[in-house]
Coordinates of N, CA and C in Angstrom, one line a residue:
M1 N 11.1 110.0 -81.2 CA 11.0 108.9 -82.0 C 9.2 110.2 -82.7
G2 N 9.1 109.6 -83.6 CA 8.4 110.2 -84.8 C 6.9 109.6 -84.9
M3 N 5.4 110.2 -85.0 CA 4.6 109.6 -84.7 C 4.4 109.0 -86.0
G4 N 3.7 107.6 -85.4 CA 3.0 106.5 -86.3 C 2.5 106.9 -87.8
I5 N 2.4 105.5 -88.3 CA 1.2 106.0 -89.6 C 0.3 105.5 -89.3
E6 N -0.3 104.9 -88.2 CA -2.3 104.3 -87.6 C -2.3 105.8 -86.8
M7 N -1.1 106.5 -86.0 CA -2.2 108.1 -85.7 C -2.0 108.4 -86.5
K8 N -1.5 108.8 -87.3 CA -1.4 110.3 -88.6 C -2.8 109.9 -89.9
N9 N -3.2 108.2 -89.7 CA -4.1 107.7 -90.1 C -5.5 108.2 -90.0
K10 N -5.2 108.3 -88.2 CA -6.5 108.4 -87.6 C -7.1 109.7 -87.3
M11 N -5.8 110.6 -87.4 CA -6.4 112.1 -87.7 C -6.6 112.3 -88.9
A12 N -6.4 111.9 -90.3 CA -6.4 111.9 -91.4 C -8.0 111.7 -91.6
K13 N -8.2 110.5 -91.1 CA -10.0 109.8 -91.0 C -10.6 111.0 -90.4
R14 N -10.2 111.7 -89.6 CA -11.0 112.5 -88.2 C -10.7 113.8 -89.5
A15 N -10.2 114.2 -90.0 CA -10.2 115.6 -90.9 C -11.5 115.3 -91.8
A16 N -11.6 113.9 -92.9 CA -12.5 113.6 -93.6 C -13.7 113.8 -93.1
K17 N -14.1 113.7 -91.8 CA -15.5 114.0 -91.6 C -15.8 114.9 -91.8
E18 N -15.2 116.4 -92.0 CA -15.8 117.8 -91.6 C -15.8 117.7 -93.1
I19 N -15.2 117.1 -94.1 CA -15.3 117.3 -95.7 C -17.3 116.7 -96.0
K20 N -17.9 117.9 -96.4 CA -19.1 117.9 -97.4 C -18.7 117.7 -98.7
N21 N -20.0 117.2 -99.3 CA -20.3 116.3 -100.6 C -20.4 118.1 -101.5
N22 N -19.5 118.0 -102.6 CA -19.4 119.2 -103.6 C -18.6 120.2 -103.3
M23 N -17.6 119.8 -101.8 CA -16.6 120.4 -101.7 C -15.3 120.9 -102.4
V24 N -14.6 122.0 -103.0 CA -13.2 122.0 -103.2 C -12.5 122.0 -101.7
V25 N -11.9 121.1 -101.9 CA -11.2 120.9 -101.1 C -9.1 121.4 -101.1
N26 N -8.7 122.4 -100.3 CA -7.1 122.0 -100.6 C -6.0 121.7 -99.7
L27 N -5.2 120.3 -100.3 CA -4.2 119.8 -99.2 C -3.2 120.4 -98.8
G28 N -2.7 120.2 -97.3 CA -1.4 120.6 -97.5 C -0.4 119.2 -97.6
I29 N 0.9 119.5 -97.5 CA 2.0 118.1 -97.3 C 1.9 117.5 -95.8
G30 N 2.4 116.5 -96.0 CA 2.9 116.0 -94.9 C 1.1 114.9 -94.3
I31 N 0.7 115.3 -93.0 CA -0.2 114.2 -92.8 C -1.9 115.1 -93.3
P32 N -1.8 115.7 -94.0 CA -2.8 116.5 -94.6 C -3.0 115.5 -96.0
S33 N -2.2 115.0 -96.7 CA -1.9 114.6 -98.2 C -3.1 112.7 -97.8
L34 N -3.2 112.9 -96.6 CA -3.4 111.4 -96.2 C -5.2 111.4 -96.4
V35 N -5.9 112.2 -96.1 CA -6.8 112.5 -96.0 C -7.7 112.0 -97.3
P36 N -7.3 112.0 -98.7 CA -8.3 111.5 -99.8 C -8.6 110.0 -99.3
N37 N -7.5 109.4 -98.8 CA -7.4 107.7 -98.5 C -9.0 107.5 -97.8
H38 N -9.4 109.0 -96.6 CA -10.3 108.3 -96.2 C -11.4 108.9 -96.5
L39 N -11.8 109.5 -97.1 CA -13.4 110.2 -97.4 C -14.0 108.9 -98.1
D40 N -15.1 109.3 -97.7 CA -16.2 108.4 -98.2 C -16.9 108.4 -99.5
S41 N -16.6 106.8 -100.5 CA -16.3 106.7 -101.4 C -18.0 107.8 -102.3
D42 N -19.3 108.5 -101.9 CA -20.3 108.5 -102.3 C -19.9 110.1 -102.2
K43 N -19.1 110.7 -102.0 CA -18.9 111.8 -101.7 C -18.3 112.3 -102.8
N44 N -18.9 113.5 -103.7 CA -18.1 113.7 -105.0 C -17.2 115.3 -104.3
V45 N -15.9 115.0 -103.9 CA -14.9 116.3 -103.8 C -14.1 116.4 -104.4
L46 N -13.7 117.7 -105.1 CA -12.6 118.0 -105.6 C -11.0 118.6 -105.0
F47 N -10.4 117.9 -104.9 CA -9.4 117.8 -104.1 C -8.3 118.7 -104.8
H48 N -7.8 120.2 -104.3 CA -6.8 121.0 -104.6 C -5.3 121.1 -104.8
A49 N -4.7 121.3 -105.2 CA -3.0 121.3 -104.9 C -2.4 122.5 -105.7
E50 N -1.7 123.7 -104.9 CA -1.5 124.8 -105.8 C -0.3 124.9 -106.9
N51 N 0.4 123.5 -106.8 CA 1.2 122.9 -108.3 C 0.1 123.3 -109.5
G52 N -1.1 123.1 -109.4 CA -1.8 122.9 -110.7 C -2.7 121.7 -110.9
I53 N -3.5 121.2 -109.7 CA -4.5 120.2 -109.7 C -5.4 120.4 -109.4
V54 N -6.6 120.0 -109.5 CA -7.9 120.3 -109.4 C -8.7 119.0 -109.6
G55 N -8.8 118.2 -108.5 CA -9.4 116.6 -108.2 C -8.7 115.5 -108.0
M56 N -7.1 116.0 -107.2 CA -6.5 114.5 -107.0 C -7.1 113.8 -106.1
G57 N -7.1 112.1 -106.0 CA -7.7 111.0 -105.7 C -6.5 110.3 -104.9
R58 N -6.8 109.4 -104.2 CA -6.3 108.7 -103.4 C -4.7 108.5 -103.5
A59 N -4.2 107.6 -103.1 CA -2.4 108.1 -102.9 C -2.6 106.2 -104.1
P60 N -1.8 106.7 -104.9 CA -1.5 105.4 -106.1 C -0.9 104.3 -104.9
T61 N -1.0 102.9 -105.2 CA -0.7 102.2 -104.9 C 1.1 101.4 -105.5
H62 N 2.0 101.1 -104.4 CA 3.3 101.0 -105.0 C 3.3 100.0 -106.6
G63 N 4.1 101.1 -107.4 CA 4.0 100.4 -108.8 C 3.1 101.1 -109.7
E64 N 2.2 101.5 -109.4 CA 1.3 102.2 -109.6 C 1.1 103.7 -110.3
E65 N 2.3 104.8 -109.4 CA 2.7 106.2 -109.5 C 3.0 106.3 -111.2
D66 N 2.2 107.6 -111.1 CA 2.7 108.4 -112.1 C 3.8 109.2 -112.5
E67 N 5.2 108.9 -113.0 CA 6.3 110.1 -112.3 C 5.9 111.4 -112.5
N68 N 4.5 111.8 -113.6 CA 4.5 113.3 -113.6 C 3.1 113.6 -113.1
L69 N 2.9 112.9 -111.9 CA 1.2 113.4 -111.1 C 2.1 113.5 -109.9
C70 N 2.2 114.4 -109.2 CA 2.4 114.7 -107.8 C 1.6 115.4 -107.4
N71 N 1.6 116.1 -105.9 CA 1.0 116.7 -104.7 C 2.4 118.1 -104.5
A72 N 1.7 119.3 -104.5 CA 2.5 120.3 -104.0 C 3.7 120.0 -103.2
G73 N 3.7 118.8 -102.9 CA 4.9 118.4 -101.2 C 5.8 117.5 -102.5
G74 N 5.4 117.0 -103.9 CA 6.5 116.3 -105.0 C 6.1 114.8 -104.6
F75 N 4.8 114.7 -104.0 CA 4.5 112.7 -103.6 C 3.6 112.6 -104.6
P76 N 3.8 111.0 -105.2 CA 2.5 110.6 -105.9 C 1.4 110.9 -105.3
V77 N 0.4 110.8 -106.7 CA -0.9 111.6 -106.3 C -1.8 110.7 -107.4
S78 N -3.1 110.4 -107.3 CA -3.4 109.9 -108.5 C -4.9 111.2 -109.0
L79 N -5.7 110.9 -110.0 CA -6.5 111.8 -110.4 C -7.9 111.0 -110.6
V80 N -8.9 111.8 -110.0 CA -10.3 111.4 -110.0 C -10.3 112.0 -111.3
E81 N -12.1 110.9 -112.1 CA -12.7 111.0 -113.3 C -13.0 112.5 -113.3
G82 N -12.4 113.0 -114.1 CA -13.3 114.8 -114.2 C -11.9 115.5 -113.7
G83 N -11.2 115.3 -113.1 CA -10.2 116.1 -112.4 C -9.1 116.6 -113.6
S84 N -8.8 117.9 -113.4 CA -8.2 118.8 -114.5 C -6.9 119.3 -113.9
Y85 N -6.1 119.5 -114.7 CA -4.7 119.9 -114.7 C -4.5 122.0 -115.0
C86 N -3.7 122.8 -114.4 CA -4.0 124.2 -114.7 C -2.5 124.7 -114.7
D87 N -1.9 125.7 -114.7 CA -1.0 126.5 -113.8 C -1.1 126.9 -112.9
S88 N 0.1 127.1 -112.3 CA 0.3 127.3 -111.0 C 0.0 129.3 -110.7
C89 N -0.8 129.8 -111.7 CA -1.0 130.8 -111.7 C -2.5 130.8 -111.7
I90 N -3.1 129.9 -112.0 CA -4.9 129.3 -112.4 C -4.8 128.8 -110.6
A91 N -3.9 128.0 -110.3 CA -4.7 127.2 -109.0 C -3.9 128.4 -108.1
F92 N -3.5 129.4 -108.0 CA -3.1 130.2 -106.5 C -4.3 131.3 -107.0
A93 N -5.1 131.4 -108.3 CA -6.1 132.4 -108.5 C -7.7 131.9 -107.9
I94 N -7.7 130.0 -107.7 CA -9.0 129.7 -107.5 C -8.7 129.8 -105.7
I95 N -7.2 130.0 -105.2 CA -7.0 130.4 -103.9 C -7.8 131.7 -103.0
R96 N -7.2 132.8 -104.2 CA -7.4 134.2 -104.1 C -9.0 134.4 -104.2
R97 N -9.5 133.9 -105.2 CA -10.9 134.0 -105.5 C -11.9 134.0 -104.6
G98 N -11.2 133.1 -103.7 CA -12.2 132.3 -102.2 C -12.6 130.9 -102.7
I99 N -12.8 130.5 -103.7 CA -13.3 129.3 -103.6 C -13.0 128.0 -103.4
I100 N -12.2 127.9 -101.9 CA -11.8 127.0 -101.4 C -12.6 126.6 -100.4
D101 N -13.4 125.5 -99.9 CA -14.4 125.5 -99.1 C -13.3 125.2 -97.8
F102 N -12.1 124.7 -97.8 CA -11.4 124.2 -96.5 C -10.2 124.0 -97.2
T103 N -9.4 124.4 -96.3 CA -7.5 124.0 -96.4 C -7.4 123.3 -95.2
I104 N -6.7 122.1 -95.2 CA -6.2 121.5 -94.3 C -5.0 121.3 -94.7
L105 N -4.0 121.6 -93.3 CA -2.4 122.7 -93.1 C -1.9 121.6 -92.2
G106 N -0.3 121.6 -92.4 CA 0.1 121.5 -91.2 C 1.2 122.5 -90.4
A107 N 0.9 122.5 -89.2 CA 1.1 123.7 -88.6 C 2.6 123.4 -87.4
L108 N 3.7 124.8 -86.7 CA 4.8 124.6 -86.4 C 3.9 125.1 -85.4
Q109 N 3.2 126.0 -85.0 CA 2.2 126.4 -83.8 C 0.9 127.1 -83.9
V110 N -0.3 126.6 -83.2 CA -1.1 127.9 -83.4 C -1.9 128.5 -82.0
S111 N -2.0 129.6 -81.7 CA -2.4 130.7 -80.8 C -4.2 130.3 -80.4
E112 N -3.9 130.0 -79.2 CA -5.3 129.9 -78.7 C -6.2 130.8 -79.2
Q113 N -6.1 132.2 -80.3 CA -6.9 133.2 -80.3 C -6.7 132.3 -82.1
G114 N -6.1 131.5 -82.6 CA -6.3 130.9 -83.6 C -5.3 131.2 -85.1
D115 N -4.3 132.5 -84.4 CA -2.9 132.9 -85.0 C -2.1 131.7 -85.5
L116 N -1.8 131.3 -86.8 CA -1.4 130.3 -87.3 C 0.4 130.4 -87.9
A117 N 1.1 129.8 -87.6 CA 2.5 129.8 -87.4 C 3.0 128.3 -88.2
N118 N 3.3 128.5 -90.1 CA 3.4 126.9 -90.1 C 4.4 127.2 -91.2
W119 N 5.8 128.2 -91.5 CA 6.5 128.4 -92.6 C 7.6 128.0 -91.8
I120 N 7.9 129.0 -91.4 CA 9.5 128.8 -91.2 C 9.8 128.7 -89.1
I121 N 11.0 127.5 -89.5 CA 12.0 128.0 -87.8 C 12.4 128.7 -87.8
P122 N 13.0 130.5 -87.5 CA 14.1 131.1 -88.1 C 15.1 130.3 -88.2
G123 N 16.1 130.4 -88.8 CA 17.6 129.8 -88.8 C 17.4 128.4 -90.2
K124 N 16.1 127.8 -90.3 CA 16.6 126.8 -90.6 C 16.1 126.8 -92.5
K125 N 16.7 126.2 -93.3 CA 16.1 126.4 -94.5 C 15.3 125.7 -95.1
V126 N 14.2 127.3 -95.7 CA 13.2 126.0 -95.9 C 13.1 126.6 -98.3
P127 N 12.1 125.7 -98.5 CA 12.2 126.3 -100.3 C 11.2 127.6 -100.2
G128 N 10.7 128.1 -99.1 CA 9.6 129.1 -99.5 C 8.0 129.2 -98.8
M129 N 7.4 130.0 -98.9 CA 6.2 130.4 -97.8 C 5.2 129.2 -98.9
G130 N 5.9 129.0 -100.1 CA 4.4 128.3 -100.5 C 3.0 129.0 -101.0
G131 N 1.8 128.5 -100.6 CA 0.6 128.8 -100.7 C 0.1 129.3 -99.6
A132 N 0.7 129.1 -98.5 CA 0.4 129.1 -96.7 C -0.6 130.6 -96.9
T133 N -0.3 131.5 -96.5 CA -0.4 132.9 -97.0 C -1.9 133.2 -97.0
E134 N -2.1 132.6 -98.5 CA -3.0 132.7 -99.3 C -4.3 131.8 -98.7
L135 N -4.1 130.4 -98.5 CA -4.9 129.5 -98.2 C -5.4 130.0 -96.9
A136 N -4.7 130.5 -95.9 CA -5.2 130.5 -94.4 C -6.0 132.1 -94.2
N137 N -5.8 133.0 -95.5 CA -6.3 133.8 -95.6 C -8.1 133.9 -96.1
K138 N -7.5 132.9 -97.6 CA -9.1 133.4 -98.0 C -10.2 131.6 -98.0
S139 N -9.2 130.9 -97.8 CA -10.4 129.5 -97.3 C -11.3 129.7 -96.6
K140 N -12.5 129.2 -97.2 CA -13.3 129.6 -96.3 C -14.0 129.0 -94.7
K141 N -12.9 128.1 -94.5 CA -12.1 127.1 -93.5 C -10.8 126.9 -93.5
V142 N -10.0 126.8 -92.1 CA -9.0 126.2 -92.0 C -9.2 125.5 -91.0
I143 N -8.6 123.8 -91.7 CA -8.4 122.9 -90.4 C -7.1 122.7 -90.3
V144 N -5.8 122.8 -89.3 CA -5.0 121.9 -89.0 C -4.3 120.6 -88.5
L145 N -3.7 120.4 -89.0 CA -3.4 118.8 -88.6 C -2.3 118.8 -88.0
M146 N -2.0 118.5 -86.9 CA -0.1 118.5 -86.3 C -0.2 117.6 -85.0
T147 N 1.2 117.3 -84.5 CA 1.5 116.8 -83.8 C 1.0 117.7 -82.2
H148 N 0.7 117.6 -81.4 CA 0.5 118.4 -79.7 C 1.8 119.0 -79.7
C149 N 2.6 118.3 -79.1 CA 3.9 118.7 -79.1 C 4.7 118.7 -80.0
D150 N 6.0 119.5 -79.7 CA 7.3 119.1 -80.7 C 8.1 118.1 -80.5
K151 N 9.2 117.9 -80.8 CA 10.1 116.8 -80.9 C 10.6 117.1 -79.2
K152 N 10.7 118.5 -78.8 CA 11.2 118.4 -77.5 C 10.1 118.4 -76.1
G153 N 8.7 117.9 -76.4 CA 8.2 117.8 -75.8 C 6.9 119.3 -75.5
R154 N 7.4 120.4 -76.2 CA 6.3 121.3 -76.1 C 5.1 121.6 -76.6
S155 N 4.4 122.2 -75.8 CA 3.5 122.0 -76.5 C 3.1 123.3 -78.2
K156 N 2.8 122.7 -78.8 CA 2.1 123.3 -80.6 C 1.1 124.2 -80.3
L157 N 0.0 124.3 -78.8 CA -1.1 124.9 -78.8 C -1.1 126.0 -77.7
V158 N 0.0 127.1 -78.4 CA 0.3 128.3 -77.5 C -0.4 129.0 -77.2
K159 N -0.2 130.1 -75.8 CA -1.1 131.5 -75.8 C -1.0 132.5 -76.8
E160 N 0.4 132.4 -77.0 CA 0.8 133.4 -78.5 C 2.4 132.8 -79.1
C161 N 2.1 132.9 -80.7 CA 2.8 132.5 -81.4 C 4.4 133.0 -81.2
D162 N 5.5 132.2 -80.7 CA 6.5 132.7 -81.1 C 7.5 132.7 -82.1
L163 N 7.1 131.7 -82.7 CA 7.0 131.7 -84.1 C 6.7 132.8 -85.5
P164 N 7.6 133.0 -86.5 CA 6.7 134.0 -87.6 C 4.9 133.6 -87.8
I165 N 4.5 134.7 -87.9 CA 3.2 134.1 -88.2 C 2.8 133.9 -89.6
T166 N 1.9 133.0 -90.1 CA 1.5 133.0 -91.7 C 0.5 133.9 -92.0
A167 N -0.7 133.7 -90.4 CA -1.2 134.5 -90.7 C -2.6 134.7 -89.3
K168 N -3.3 135.9 -88.9 CA -3.8 136.0 -87.8 C -5.6 135.4 -87.8
K169 N -5.8 134.6 -86.6 CA -6.7 134.3 -86.6 C -7.6 133.7 -87.4
C170 N -7.2 133.2 -87.8 CA -7.3 131.7 -89.3 C -8.1 130.8 -89.1
V171 N -7.5 130.3 -88.1 CA -8.0 128.7 -88.0 C -9.2 128.2 -87.0
D172 N -9.7 127.3 -87.5 CA -11.1 127.2 -87.4 C -11.3 125.6 -86.3
L173 N -10.3 124.7 -86.8 CA -10.4 123.7 -86.2 C -9.3 122.8 -85.7
I174 N -8.4 122.5 -85.1 CA -7.2 121.6 -84.7 C -7.5 120.1 -84.5
I175 N -6.8 119.4 -85.0 CA -6.7 118.2 -84.9 C -5.2 117.6 -84.6
T176 N -5.0 117.1 -83.2 CA -4.0 116.6 -83.4 C -3.8 115.6 -82.8
D177 N -2.5 114.7 -82.2 CA -2.6 113.4 -81.9 C -3.2 112.9 -80.5
Q178 N -3.8 114.3 -79.9 CA -4.0 113.7 -78.8 C -5.5 114.2 -78.6
A179 N -6.1 115.4 -79.3 CA -7.5 115.7 -78.8 C -7.8 116.8 -80.4
V180 N -9.2 117.3 -80.1 CA -9.6 118.0 -81.3 C -9.8 119.4 -80.9
F181 N -9.8 120.6 -81.3 CA -10.5 121.3 -80.6 C -10.9 122.8 -81.6
S182 N -12.0 123.4 -81.1 CA -12.3 123.9 -82.3 C -12.2 125.5 -81.9
I183 N -12.1 126.6 -82.4 CA -11.8 128.0 -82.0 C -13.5 128.6 -82.3
R184 N -14.1 129.2 -81.3 CA -15.3 130.2 -81.7 C -14.9 131.2 -80.6
E185 N -15.3 132.3 -81.4 CA -15.1 133.8 -80.9 C -14.1 134.0 -79.7
Q186 N -12.6 133.5 -80.9 CA -11.3 133.6 -80.5 C -10.8 133.0 -79.6
K187 N -11.6 131.7 -78.9 CA -11.2 131.0 -77.7 C -11.4 129.5 -78.1
L188 N -10.4 129.1 -77.6 CA -10.3 127.4 -78.1 C -11.3 126.6 -77.1
W189 N -11.5 125.5 -77.6 CA -12.1 124.5 -77.1 C -11.8 123.4 -77.5
L190 N -11.8 123.0 -76.0 CA -11.5 121.0 -76.4 C -13.2 120.5 -76.6
T191 N -13.3 119.6 -77.6 CA -14.5 119.3 -78.2 C -14.7 117.2 -78.6
E192 N -12.9 117.0 -78.5 CA -12.9 115.4 -78.5 C -11.8 115.1 -78.0
I193 N -11.2 114.3 -77.6 CA -10.3 113.6 -77.2 C -10.1 112.5 -77.5
F194 N -9.1 112.0 -78.1 CA -8.7 110.9 -78.4 C -8.0 109.5 -77.2
S195 N -8.3 108.6 -78.0 CA -8.2 107.8 -76.5 C -6.6 107.0 -76.9
P196 N -5.7 106.5 -75.5 CA -6.0 106.9 -74.4 C -5.9 107.9 -73.8
F197 N -5.8 109.3 -74.2 CA -5.8 110.6 -74.1 C -6.9 110.5 -72.5
T198 N -6.4 111.3 -71.5 CA -7.5 112.1 -71.1 C -7.7 113.5 -71.0
I199 N -8.6 114.2 -70.5 CA -8.6 115.8 -70.3 C -7.9 116.2 -69.4
E200 N -7.0 115.5 -68.6 CA -5.8 116.1 -67.2 C -4.9 115.6 -68.3
E201 N -4.7 114.8 -69.1 CA -3.2 114.5 -69.8 C -3.2 115.6 -70.8
V202 N -5.0 116.0 -71.2 CA -4.2 117.0 -72.9 C -4.2 118.5 -72.1
R203 N -4.9 118.5 -70.6 CA -4.6 120.0 -70.0 C -2.9 120.2 -70.0
K204 N -2.3 119.0 -69.0 CA -0.6 119.5 -68.8 C -0.1 119.3 -70.3
N205 N -0.9 118.9 -70.9 CA 0.5 118.6 -72.2 C -0.4 120.0 -73.2
T206 N -1.0 121.0 -72.8 CA -1.3 122.2 -73.5 C -1.1 123.2 -73.0
E207 N -0.3 124.3 -73.6 CA 0.3 125.7 -73.0 C -0.6 126.7 -73.1
A208 N -1.3 126.8 -74.0 CA -2.6 127.4 -74.4 C -3.8 127.2 -73.3
S209 N -4.7 128.0 -73.4 CA -6.0 128.4 -72.2 C -6.6 127.7 -72.8
F210 N -7.9 126.7 -72.7 CA -9.0 125.8 -73.3 C -10.4 126.0 -72.5
C211 N -11.1 126.3 -73.3 CA -12.8 125.4 -72.7 C -12.8 123.8 -73.1
I212 N -13.5 123.7 -72.2 CA -14.0 122.0 -72.1 C -15.4 121.9 -72.4
D213 N -15.9 121.8 -74.3 CA -17.2 122.1 -74.1 C -18.1 120.7 -73.6
E214 N -19.2 121.2 -73.0 CA -20.3 120.3 -72.7 C -20.2 118.9 -73.0
N215 N -20.4 118.6 -74.2 CA -20.3 117.0 -75.0 C -19.4 116.6 -75.6
V216 N -18.0 116.9 -75.0 CA -17.1 116.8 -75.4 C -16.9 115.0 -75.8
I217 N -16.5 114.6 -76.7 CA -16.5 113.4 -77.3 C -15.0 112.5 -76.8
H218 N -15.3 111.4 -76.6 CA -13.8 110.7 -76.0 C -14.1 109.7 -77.4
N219 N -12.9 109.8 -78.3 CA -12.9 109.3 -79.3 C -12.0 107.7 -79.2
K220 N -12.7 106.2 -79.0 CA -12.1 105.2 -78.9 C -11.4 104.7 -80.1
E221 N -11.6 104.9 -81.1 CA -11.4 104.5 -82.6 C -10.0 104.3 -82.1

């Protein structure tokens, strides 16, 4: 059973809290694409897509989509006032130049040291790596939004990734459907728990070793 839209929005809303005014933020496909819907209206933020948009806005309402305006995953988006278009070369130059403040990505696995695996499962066809490697290596901060466990119930927070690595020691913050973790000095720290989960349940569902922040938050929203 897949994750419901309510939980996806809860995770996206939590990620939006990390975004500060005047940032340039890249969004991966999937749950990260929901983040603009939860951004405070008073924040001036430029959302970047590697297919050539700087200034994505909230998802358009049904019937208001522009067939020529989509994100890197091919889903309809809007454009904020002052937003602009560029070709993919410029979009990737923005990434490689280190201008991106945050990238918010999905993941298949994250290790307890912050290694990221998010582009391929061996034996399955994918269109390509896209901008994952550049984003993971060049963004000032990497946030991962992902389910805590895979479809077989296995932890996606692992001691070591056994899937092909996208980038090593690049992840700063992980938001799952169960909890929020930060990586500090190559150690995984539990900082927040989503209701109705408990610390004991999170520990049981997590392969990776982690420390518990003394001020861990119990999020009941």
